[in-house]
XYZ file of C-alpha atoms in Angstrom:
438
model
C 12.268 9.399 22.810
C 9.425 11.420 24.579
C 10.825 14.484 22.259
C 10.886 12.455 18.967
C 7.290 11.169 19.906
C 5.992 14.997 20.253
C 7.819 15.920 17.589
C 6.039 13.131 15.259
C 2.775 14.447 16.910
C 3.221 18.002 15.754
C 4.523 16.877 11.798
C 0.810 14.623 12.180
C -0.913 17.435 12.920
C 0.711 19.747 10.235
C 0.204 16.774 7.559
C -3.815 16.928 8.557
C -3.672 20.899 7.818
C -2.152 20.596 4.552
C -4.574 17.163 3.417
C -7.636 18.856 4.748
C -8.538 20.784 1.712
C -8.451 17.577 -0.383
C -9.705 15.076 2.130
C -13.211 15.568 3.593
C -12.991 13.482 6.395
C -9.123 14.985 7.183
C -11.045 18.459 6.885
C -13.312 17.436 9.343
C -10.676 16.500 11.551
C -8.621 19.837 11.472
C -12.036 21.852 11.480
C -12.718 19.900 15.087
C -9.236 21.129 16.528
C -9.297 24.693 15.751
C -10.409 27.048 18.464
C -10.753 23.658 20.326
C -9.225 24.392 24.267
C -11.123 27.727 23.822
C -14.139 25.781 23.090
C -14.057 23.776 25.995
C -13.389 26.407 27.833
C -16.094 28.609 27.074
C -18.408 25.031 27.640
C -16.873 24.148 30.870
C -17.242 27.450 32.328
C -21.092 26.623 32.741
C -20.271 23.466 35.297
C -21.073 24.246 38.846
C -18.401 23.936 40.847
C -19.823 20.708 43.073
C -19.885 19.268 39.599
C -16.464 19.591 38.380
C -14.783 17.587 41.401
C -17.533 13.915 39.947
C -16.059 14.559 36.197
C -15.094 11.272 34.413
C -13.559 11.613 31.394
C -13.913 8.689 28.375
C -11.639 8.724 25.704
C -12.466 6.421 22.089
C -10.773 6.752 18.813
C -13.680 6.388 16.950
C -17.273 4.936 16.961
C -16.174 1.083 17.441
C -14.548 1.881 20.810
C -17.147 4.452 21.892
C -19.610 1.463 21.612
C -17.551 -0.786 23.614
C -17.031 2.156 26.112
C -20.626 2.664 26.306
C -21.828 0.432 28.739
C -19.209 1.807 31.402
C -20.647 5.478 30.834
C -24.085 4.440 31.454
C -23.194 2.491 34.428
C -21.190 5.621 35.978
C -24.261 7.739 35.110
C -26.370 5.108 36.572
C -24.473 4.698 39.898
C -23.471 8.412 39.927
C -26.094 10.341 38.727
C -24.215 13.684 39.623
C -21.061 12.737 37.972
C -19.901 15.125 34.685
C -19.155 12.741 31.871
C -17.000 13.940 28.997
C -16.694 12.310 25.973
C -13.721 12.747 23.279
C -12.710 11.307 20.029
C -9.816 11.255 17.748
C -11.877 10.616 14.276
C -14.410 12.565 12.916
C -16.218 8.922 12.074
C -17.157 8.928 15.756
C -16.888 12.259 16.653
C -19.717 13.216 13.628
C -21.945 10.821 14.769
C -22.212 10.924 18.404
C -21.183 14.204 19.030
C -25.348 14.792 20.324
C -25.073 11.379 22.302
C -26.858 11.755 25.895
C -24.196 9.777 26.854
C -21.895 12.231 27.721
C -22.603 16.101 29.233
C -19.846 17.083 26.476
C -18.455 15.523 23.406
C -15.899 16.536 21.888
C -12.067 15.932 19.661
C -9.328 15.441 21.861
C -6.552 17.901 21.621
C -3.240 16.777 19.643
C -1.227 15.107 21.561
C 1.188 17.918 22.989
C 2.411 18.106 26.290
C 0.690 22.002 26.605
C -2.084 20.329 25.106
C -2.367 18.170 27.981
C -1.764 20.028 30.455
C -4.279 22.519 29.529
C -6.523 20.270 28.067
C -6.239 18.254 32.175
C -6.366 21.885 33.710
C -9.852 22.764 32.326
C -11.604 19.583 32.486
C -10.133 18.523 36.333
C -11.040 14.714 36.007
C -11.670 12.596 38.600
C -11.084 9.411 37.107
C -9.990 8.577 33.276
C -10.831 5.811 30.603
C -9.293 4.932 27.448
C -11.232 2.325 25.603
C -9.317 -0.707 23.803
C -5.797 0.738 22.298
C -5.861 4.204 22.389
C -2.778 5.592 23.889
C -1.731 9.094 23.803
C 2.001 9.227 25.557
C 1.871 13.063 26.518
C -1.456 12.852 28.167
C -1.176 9.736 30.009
C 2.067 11.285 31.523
C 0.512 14.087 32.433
C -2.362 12.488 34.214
C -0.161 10.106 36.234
C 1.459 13.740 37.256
C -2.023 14.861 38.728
C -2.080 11.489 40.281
C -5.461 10.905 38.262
C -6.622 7.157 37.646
C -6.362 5.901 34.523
C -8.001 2.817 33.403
C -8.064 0.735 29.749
C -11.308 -0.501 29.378
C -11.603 -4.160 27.521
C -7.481 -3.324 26.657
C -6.262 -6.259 23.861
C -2.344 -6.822 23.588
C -0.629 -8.736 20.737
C 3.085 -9.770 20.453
C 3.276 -8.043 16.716
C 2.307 -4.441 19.031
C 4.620 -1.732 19.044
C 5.439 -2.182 22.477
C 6.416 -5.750 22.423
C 8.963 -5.140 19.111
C 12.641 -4.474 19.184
C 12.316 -0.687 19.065
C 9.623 -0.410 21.902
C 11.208 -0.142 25.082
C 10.208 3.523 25.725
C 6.620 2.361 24.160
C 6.872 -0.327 26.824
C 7.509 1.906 29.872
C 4.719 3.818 28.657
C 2.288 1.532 30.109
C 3.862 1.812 33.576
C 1.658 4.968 33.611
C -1.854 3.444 33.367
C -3.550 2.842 36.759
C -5.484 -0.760 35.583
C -5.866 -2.151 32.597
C -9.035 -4.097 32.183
C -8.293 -7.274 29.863
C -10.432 -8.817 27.136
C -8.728 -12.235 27.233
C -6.122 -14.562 28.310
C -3.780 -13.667 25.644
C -3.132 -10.276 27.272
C -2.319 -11.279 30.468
C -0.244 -13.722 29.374
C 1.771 -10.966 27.350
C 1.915 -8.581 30.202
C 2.603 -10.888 32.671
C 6.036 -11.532 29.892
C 7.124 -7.947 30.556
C 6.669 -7.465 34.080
C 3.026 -5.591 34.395
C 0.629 -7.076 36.599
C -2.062 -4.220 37.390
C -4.715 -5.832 35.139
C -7.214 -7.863 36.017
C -9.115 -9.830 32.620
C -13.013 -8.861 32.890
C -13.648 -9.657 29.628
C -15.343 -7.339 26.280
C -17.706 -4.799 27.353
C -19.030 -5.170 23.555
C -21.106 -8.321 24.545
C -22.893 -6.556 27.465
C -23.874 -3.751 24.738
C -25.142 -6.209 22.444
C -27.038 -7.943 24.442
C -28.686 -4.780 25.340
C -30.237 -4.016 21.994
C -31.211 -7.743 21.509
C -32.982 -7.702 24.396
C -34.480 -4.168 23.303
C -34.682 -4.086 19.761
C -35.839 -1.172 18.089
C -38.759 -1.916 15.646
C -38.976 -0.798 11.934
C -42.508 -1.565 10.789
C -41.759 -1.021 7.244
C -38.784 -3.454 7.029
C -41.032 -5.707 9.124
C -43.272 -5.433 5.720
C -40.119 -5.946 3.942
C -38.918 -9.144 5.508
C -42.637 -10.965 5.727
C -42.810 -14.199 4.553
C -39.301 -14.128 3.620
C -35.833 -15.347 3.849
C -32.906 -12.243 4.923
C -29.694 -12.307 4.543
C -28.308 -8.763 6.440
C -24.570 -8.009 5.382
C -22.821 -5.265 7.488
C -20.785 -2.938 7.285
C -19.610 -3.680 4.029
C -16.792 -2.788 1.507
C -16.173 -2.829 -2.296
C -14.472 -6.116 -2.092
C -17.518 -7.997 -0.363
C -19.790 -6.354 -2.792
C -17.869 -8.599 -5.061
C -18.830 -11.663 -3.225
C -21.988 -11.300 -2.753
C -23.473 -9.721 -5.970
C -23.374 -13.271 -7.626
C -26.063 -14.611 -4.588
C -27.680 -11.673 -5.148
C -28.516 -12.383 -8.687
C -28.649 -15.793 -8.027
C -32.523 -16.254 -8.737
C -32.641 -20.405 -7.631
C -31.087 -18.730 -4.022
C -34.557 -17.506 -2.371
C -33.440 -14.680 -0.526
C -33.881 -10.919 0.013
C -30.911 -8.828 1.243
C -30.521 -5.697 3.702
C -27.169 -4.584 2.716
C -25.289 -2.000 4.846
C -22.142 -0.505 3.608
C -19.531 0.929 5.883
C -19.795 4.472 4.511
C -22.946 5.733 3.637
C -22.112 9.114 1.413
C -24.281 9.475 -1.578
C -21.208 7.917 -4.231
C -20.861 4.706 -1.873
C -24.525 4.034 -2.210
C -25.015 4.753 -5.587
C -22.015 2.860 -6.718
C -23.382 0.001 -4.428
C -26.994 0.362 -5.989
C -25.461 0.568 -9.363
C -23.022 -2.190 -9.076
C -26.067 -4.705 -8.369
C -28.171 -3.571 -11.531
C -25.334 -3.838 -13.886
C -24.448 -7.511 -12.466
C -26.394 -9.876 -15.019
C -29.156 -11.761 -13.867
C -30.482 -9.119 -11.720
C -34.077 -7.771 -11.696
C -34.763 -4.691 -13.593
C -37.799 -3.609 -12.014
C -37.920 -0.270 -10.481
C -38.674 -1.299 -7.004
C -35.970 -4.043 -6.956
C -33.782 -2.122 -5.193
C -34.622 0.506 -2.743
C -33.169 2.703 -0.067
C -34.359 2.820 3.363
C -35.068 6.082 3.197
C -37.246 5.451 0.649
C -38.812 2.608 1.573
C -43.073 2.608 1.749
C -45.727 0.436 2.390
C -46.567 0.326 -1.430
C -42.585 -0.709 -2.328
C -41.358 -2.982 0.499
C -43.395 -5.962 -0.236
C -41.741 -5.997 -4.140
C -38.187 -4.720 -3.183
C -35.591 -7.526 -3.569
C -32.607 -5.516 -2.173
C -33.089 -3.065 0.512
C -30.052 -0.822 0.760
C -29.566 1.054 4.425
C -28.402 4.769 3.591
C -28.199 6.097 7.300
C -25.981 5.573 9.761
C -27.195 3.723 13.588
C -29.598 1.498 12.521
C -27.609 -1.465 12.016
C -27.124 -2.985 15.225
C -30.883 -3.205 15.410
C -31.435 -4.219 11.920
C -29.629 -7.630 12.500
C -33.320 -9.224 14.030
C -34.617 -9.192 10.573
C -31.801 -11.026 9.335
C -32.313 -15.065 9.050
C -28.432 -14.611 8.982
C -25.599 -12.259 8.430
C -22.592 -11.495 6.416
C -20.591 -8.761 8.226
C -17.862 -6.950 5.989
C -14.227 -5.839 6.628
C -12.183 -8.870 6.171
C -11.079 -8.122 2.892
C -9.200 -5.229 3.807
C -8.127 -3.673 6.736
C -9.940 -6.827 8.858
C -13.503 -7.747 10.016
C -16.309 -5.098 11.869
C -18.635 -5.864 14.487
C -19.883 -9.390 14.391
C -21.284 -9.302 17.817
C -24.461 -7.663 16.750
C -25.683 -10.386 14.866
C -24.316 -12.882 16.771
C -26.227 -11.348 20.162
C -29.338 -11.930 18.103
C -28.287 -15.480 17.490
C -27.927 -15.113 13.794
C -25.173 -17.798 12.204
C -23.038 -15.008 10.583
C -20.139 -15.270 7.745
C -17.159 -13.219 6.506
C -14.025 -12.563 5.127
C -10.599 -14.159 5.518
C -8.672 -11.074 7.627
C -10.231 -12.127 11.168
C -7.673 -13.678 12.944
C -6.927 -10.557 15.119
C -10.428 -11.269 16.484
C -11.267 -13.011 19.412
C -14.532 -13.679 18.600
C -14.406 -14.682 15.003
C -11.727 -16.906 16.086
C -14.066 -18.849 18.822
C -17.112 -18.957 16.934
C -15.350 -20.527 13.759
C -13.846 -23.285 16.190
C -17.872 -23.724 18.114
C -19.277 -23.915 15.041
C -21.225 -20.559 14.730
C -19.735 -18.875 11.817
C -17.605 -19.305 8.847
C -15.100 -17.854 7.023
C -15.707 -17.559 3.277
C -13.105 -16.438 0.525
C -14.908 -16.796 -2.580
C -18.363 -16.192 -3.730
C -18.890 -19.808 -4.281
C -17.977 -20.818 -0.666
C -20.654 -17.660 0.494
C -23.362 -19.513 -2.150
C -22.578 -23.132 -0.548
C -23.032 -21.996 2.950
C -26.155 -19.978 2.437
C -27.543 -23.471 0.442
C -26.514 -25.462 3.377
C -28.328 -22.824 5.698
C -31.472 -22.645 4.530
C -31.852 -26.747 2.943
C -30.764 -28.209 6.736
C -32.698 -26.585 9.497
C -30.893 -28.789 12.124
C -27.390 -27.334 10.994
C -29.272 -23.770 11.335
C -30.690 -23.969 14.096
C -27.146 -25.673 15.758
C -25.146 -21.997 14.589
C -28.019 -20.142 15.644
C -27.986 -22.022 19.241
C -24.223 -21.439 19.314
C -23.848 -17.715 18.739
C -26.884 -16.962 21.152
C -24.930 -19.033 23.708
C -21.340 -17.327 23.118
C -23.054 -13.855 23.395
C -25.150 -14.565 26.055
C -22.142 -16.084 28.172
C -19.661 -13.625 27.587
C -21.499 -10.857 29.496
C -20.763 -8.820 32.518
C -17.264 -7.427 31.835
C -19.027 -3.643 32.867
C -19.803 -5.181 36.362
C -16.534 -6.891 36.919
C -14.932 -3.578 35.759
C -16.780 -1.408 38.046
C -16.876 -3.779 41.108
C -12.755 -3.500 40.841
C -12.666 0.164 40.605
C -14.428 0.395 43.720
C -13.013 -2.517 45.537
C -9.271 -1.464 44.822
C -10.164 1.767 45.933
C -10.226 3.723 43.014
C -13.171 5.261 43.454
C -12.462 8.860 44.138
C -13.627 10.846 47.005
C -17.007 12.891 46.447
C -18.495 9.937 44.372
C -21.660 8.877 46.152
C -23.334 5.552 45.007
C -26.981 6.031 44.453
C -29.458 2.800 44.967
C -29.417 0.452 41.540
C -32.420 -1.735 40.540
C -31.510 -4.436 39.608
């Protein structure tokens, strides 16, 4: 099986050469991999050596996980100042955008998924200690770090029974995980699941994503302009949005007895996703024509963002700090492939709404049954809600109260995961704690 796997690895990777010239993001991908061990290297080769024996080595598939991985980094930077962090991505989605991230020392793709790959790959970088973020497994490399006898740990790991390791065909999947040092639970569920199939190095700290949150709601970046924007005013903020919750929410939008402006962020933000987002809301009837009805951030002013109706974010990273200016959110996904981030919003205590694909997610799932957010599967049920919201201040104010709460008492998975590194014994040799405050 470990030969078919590789095998599939290597057809992957000469799939992404021959898509790349028609796919820009595929492009990106392949363009990240060439030349890549010699890269690192070249990069690595300017390390002193009393460096090299602290690295720590963070793995995410894409920006999601590095988010959720964040807080882990900057507590191993905090308590190890000396330590060599090294950051790698599959997907050029996270890859593109954090590649400059302090963070990290180095950022970069990981290698495909070979077993020279690995070894050279593991050779040149010499971790210390290894972290995989959520459900990113790569068979060949995992193996070969259990070889060097190198710690690996899952950070805020999820396992469901409809996984490839718990189906009929996933034995050698299965036996996989016997590789991984810790895994570091979100919830119940998994342990229950792993407990099923005999693993039992986990210990359930919870999702690192609320103690990241509640970092940027507790320091909130500050846009004077969408300040302007917002004054005296009613927001609705929808994130990380699709076509199909375009489609239920132009209708509000034009909706001129709903008093509302709107701070829409789509998912992508290349120039033909914005424009067709911009263009789909003028064409909807109803809407205003004015020139200033609509305007990008990047081109919002003092003399526009009092008028604006729609304000449509064109940059990527603002988001998660956007959310304050909401009076509630929308957050997109769960139309299609299933439901983004709600925790930003929800750290901010803003009563949020979305699609029906959420199930997968913990969060949605508990805040639906607390009575902080709703899910909504038609443009009239999105239209009712935001009524409801902003005629019944008591119901507001209860959602409000219960998403602040939820966020605010799922924190501290980052301790609990770096208190058990170091109380297992984990914690490598050479790796000397610095003084915290607190």
């Amino acid at each position: 099986m470990q030969t078919l796997y590789t095998f599939s690895i290597f057809l992957y990777g000469w799939a992404a050469r021959l898509a790349a010239p028609f796919h820009p993001k595929v492009r990106l991908w392949k363009e990240g991999r060439d030349h890549l061990l010699r890269k690192i290297e070249q990069e690595m080769s300017s390390v002193p050596a009393e460096r090299r024996g602290q690295t720590v080595w963070f793995h995410c598939a894409s920006l999601g996980e590095f988010e959720q991985g964040r807080p882990v980094m900057e507590r191993i930077r905090e308590l190890y100042p000396q330590s060599l962090i090294i950051l790698t991505f599959f997907s050029p989605s996270g890859y593109e955008i954090r590649k400059k991230t302090p963070v990290a020392d180095f950022v970069w793709y990981l290698p495909l998924d070979t077993p020279a790959n690995a070894r050279r790959f593991l050779s040149l970088i010499n971790p210390s200690m290894a972290f995989f973020v959520k459900y990113e497994y790569w068979f060949n490399m995992l193996k070969e770090l259990k070889r060097r006898d190198i710690s690996i740990f899952m950070v805020s790991a999820v396992f469901r029974p409809g996984q490839h390791f718990f189906r009929w065909y996933g034995k050698w999947f299965l036996r996989q995980l016997k590789n991984v040092t810790w895994f570091f639970l979100q919830n119940g569920e998994a342990k229950a699941l792993l407990e099923s199939h005999g693993i039992k190095n986990f210990t359930v700290t919870g999702d690192t994503r609320f103690d990241r949150v509640t970092a940027i709601a507790a320091s909130p970046v500050e846009y004077p302009l969408v300040e302007k924007f917002s004054k005296n005013s009613r927001i609705l903020i929808a994130g990380s949005i699709w076509p199909p919750d375009d489609a239920l929410l132009f209708p509000m939008i034009v909706n001129r007895k709903i008093k509302l402006k709107y701070i829409l962020a789509p998912h992508e933000v290349h120039e033909a996703r914005i424009t067709s987002l911009m263009e789909g809301i003028r064409k909807t009837p109803g809407m205003p024509v004015g020139r200033d009805a609509i305007v990008r951030l990047s081109e919002l002013t003092k003399g526009n963002a009092s008028r604006a109706k729609v304000l449509v974010v064109d940059s990527i990273g603002q988001l998660a700090h956007l959310y304050r200016y909401g009076s509630f959110a929308y957050v997109g996904g769960a139309f299609g492939a299933g439901l983004h981030n709600i925790l930003e919003p929800v750290s901010f205590g803003k009563p949020v709404m979305f699609g029906p694909r959420h199930t997968k997610f913990t969060e949605a799932v508990d805040l639906i049954r607390l009575g902080g957010a709703v899910c909504v599967k038609t443009p009239e049920e999105a239209k009712a809600l935001v009524k409801r919201l902003l005629a019944d201040p008591v119901h507001y104010q209860h959602m409000s109260d219960v998403c602040r709460i939820y966020s605010d008492s799922n924190k501290g998975a980052t301790s609990r995961i770096l208190d058990a590194i170091r109380s297992y014994g984990f914690m490598p040799r050479g790796f000397s704690q610095t003084e915290v405050k607190s």
